Every structure is written in structure tokens, then in C-alpha cells.
């Protein structure tokens, strides 16, 4: 859930429920902003249905105001209304603006969506990826923190942290079919030239597994063992 105390910038968008020829006045924008603040208060008091209704009124006044659209999605997700939440995220995507893209990507790391973030449709709309990060180094705490921070910068989060049973001498990124492009983005975050990329060919709930290794060591480990007894191909 988001609330900003600054005025938003106008963006060209599309909402099939609103007349695109409707002119929005400064009074409309101000009132929409006030309603968004009211909706946030309702959300903070866990009055999610009330928050939805208030934010809907805000979008009627100013259809270009993206914050209440996003917040409606948040509140539906908290009510476990997956279809409705995803529908409002799709409305955001239709705007095709940097601000709309930011909101959709923010949903990947927003705890309000934790109850629906594992669904395939949520992943498809937002680009959410189930990521496991394993430390296979002799002392990689600082590097693990660096990777987590870097992933946060591109609005991805670690679903599970763990320790690999083998000590590796280079990082490896394992990815499921269909997640190669995201894996390449993550490789940039890992920022080690010797990082290997391998496709996952075993059963796992994770879409991507990052294994951090001691890349400054010269002796390459022959260990292939992955957390939970899984082995890469």
C-alpha cells in the first residue's frame, strides 16, 4: 500500500470505466488526493473494503491518479480476492507509463500481496519471481547482503535464504524455463564475471536459485550438491 503527500504528475492512461473525454479540474485532483489519504487511514485500520470504496471514488474524480488504483489492488489482495487484485494491476499496466510500471513492479516486493504472489497470473502480470539465495562460500555474509540490496533495487526479493552444503569457487544462477531473461538481470546484480548460468531440470518451488561462491579462489569445487538434496544438471 502506498500513500504520497505530493501531487502526482498527469499521465496519459486508459480506464474503460471512465469517460476519456472527462476533464479533471484542480479541485478534482485535490479531492482525489484527500480521498487517497482517507483510504490509507482505512487500510491502516484494516478496513480493507472501506479503503477500496474510498479509493474508487478517488479514481472517479481523477482517472489518471494511479496511486488509488494500486491501493485498490493491495486491499483486494489482503482480502484474498486474487482475481480482483490482479484485475486492478492489469488496469495499471494499460497506462504504459514509467509511473504505472513502477507501481506494478512494486507489487513484487509489497507484503500486501504475499497471499497471492505465488499464483501464476500474479507472476505473469508483475514479473514476480520466487528466488532462493544460497551461500556456498567460506565467508560470504557481506556479499549476500550486497546481492539482496541489489535485487531490491530492481524490485525483486529473496523468498528464502539458505546455506549450500558445498563450498563453491564461483557463483551459479539456476533458472527455470521461461526465466532466463530475469536470470540475466540477476547476473548483472551478482556482478562476477565467472558467474555460471544453468537451467533447472529438477523439481523445486523456486523459479531462480542463486548460489554465491568464493570467486576469488583458484581451486574450483567439483561439488554439485544443492540445498534440499537437489542437483543441477
Short mmCIF file of C-alpha atoms in Angstrom, two decimals, residues 109 131-135 140-162 186 188-191 210 212:
data_model
loop_
_atom_site.label_atom_id
_atom_site.label_comp_id
_atom_site.label_asym_id
_atom_site.label_seq_id
_atom_site.Cartn_x
_atom_site.Cartn_y
_atom_site.Cartn_z
CA UNK A 109 8.01 -6.69 -3.11
CA UNK A 131 14.10 -16.60 -5.63
CA UNK A 132 16.26 -18.68 -3.31
CA UNK A 133 19.70 -17.37 -2.34
CA UNK A 134 22.27 -19.89 -1.07
CA UNK A 135 25.66 -19.09 0.41
CA UNK A 140 30.08 -14.53 2.16
CA UNK A 141 27.90 -12.54 4.56
CA UNK A 142 28.76 -9.15 3.08
CA UNK A 143 28.31 -10.40 -0.47
CA UNK A 144 24.96 -11.98 0.37
CA UNK A 145 23.80 -8.64 1.78
CA UNK A 146 25.10 -6.86 -1.34
CA UNK A 147 23.12 -9.18 -3.61
CA UNK A 148 19.96 -8.71 -1.55
CA UNK A 149 20.34 -4.94 -1.75
CA UNK A 150 20.96 -5.11 -5.49
CA UNK A 151 17.86 -7.23 -6.06
CA UNK A 152 15.80 -4.79 -4.02
CA UNK A 153 17.00 -2.06 -6.39
CA UNK A 154 15.34 -3.84 -9.32
CA UNK A 155 12.30 -4.66 -7.18
CA UNK A 156 12.94 -8.33 -6.56
CA UNK A 157 13.17 -10.01 -3.18
CA UNK A 158 14.60 -13.19 -1.73
CA UNK A 159 11.92 -15.72 -0.80
CA UNK A 160 14.36 -17.92 1.09
CA UNK A 161 17.94 -17.65 2.33
CA UNK A 162 20.00 -20.78 2.89
CA UNK A 186 20.24 -11.02 -11.69
CA UNK A 188 24.27 -8.18 -13.50
CA UNK A 189 23.44 -7.76 -9.82
CA UNK A 190 25.77 -10.59 -8.82
CA UNK A 191 28.44 -8.75 -10.86
CA UNK A 210 21.34 -18.00 -6.77
CA UNK A 212 27.11 -17.50 -4.12
#
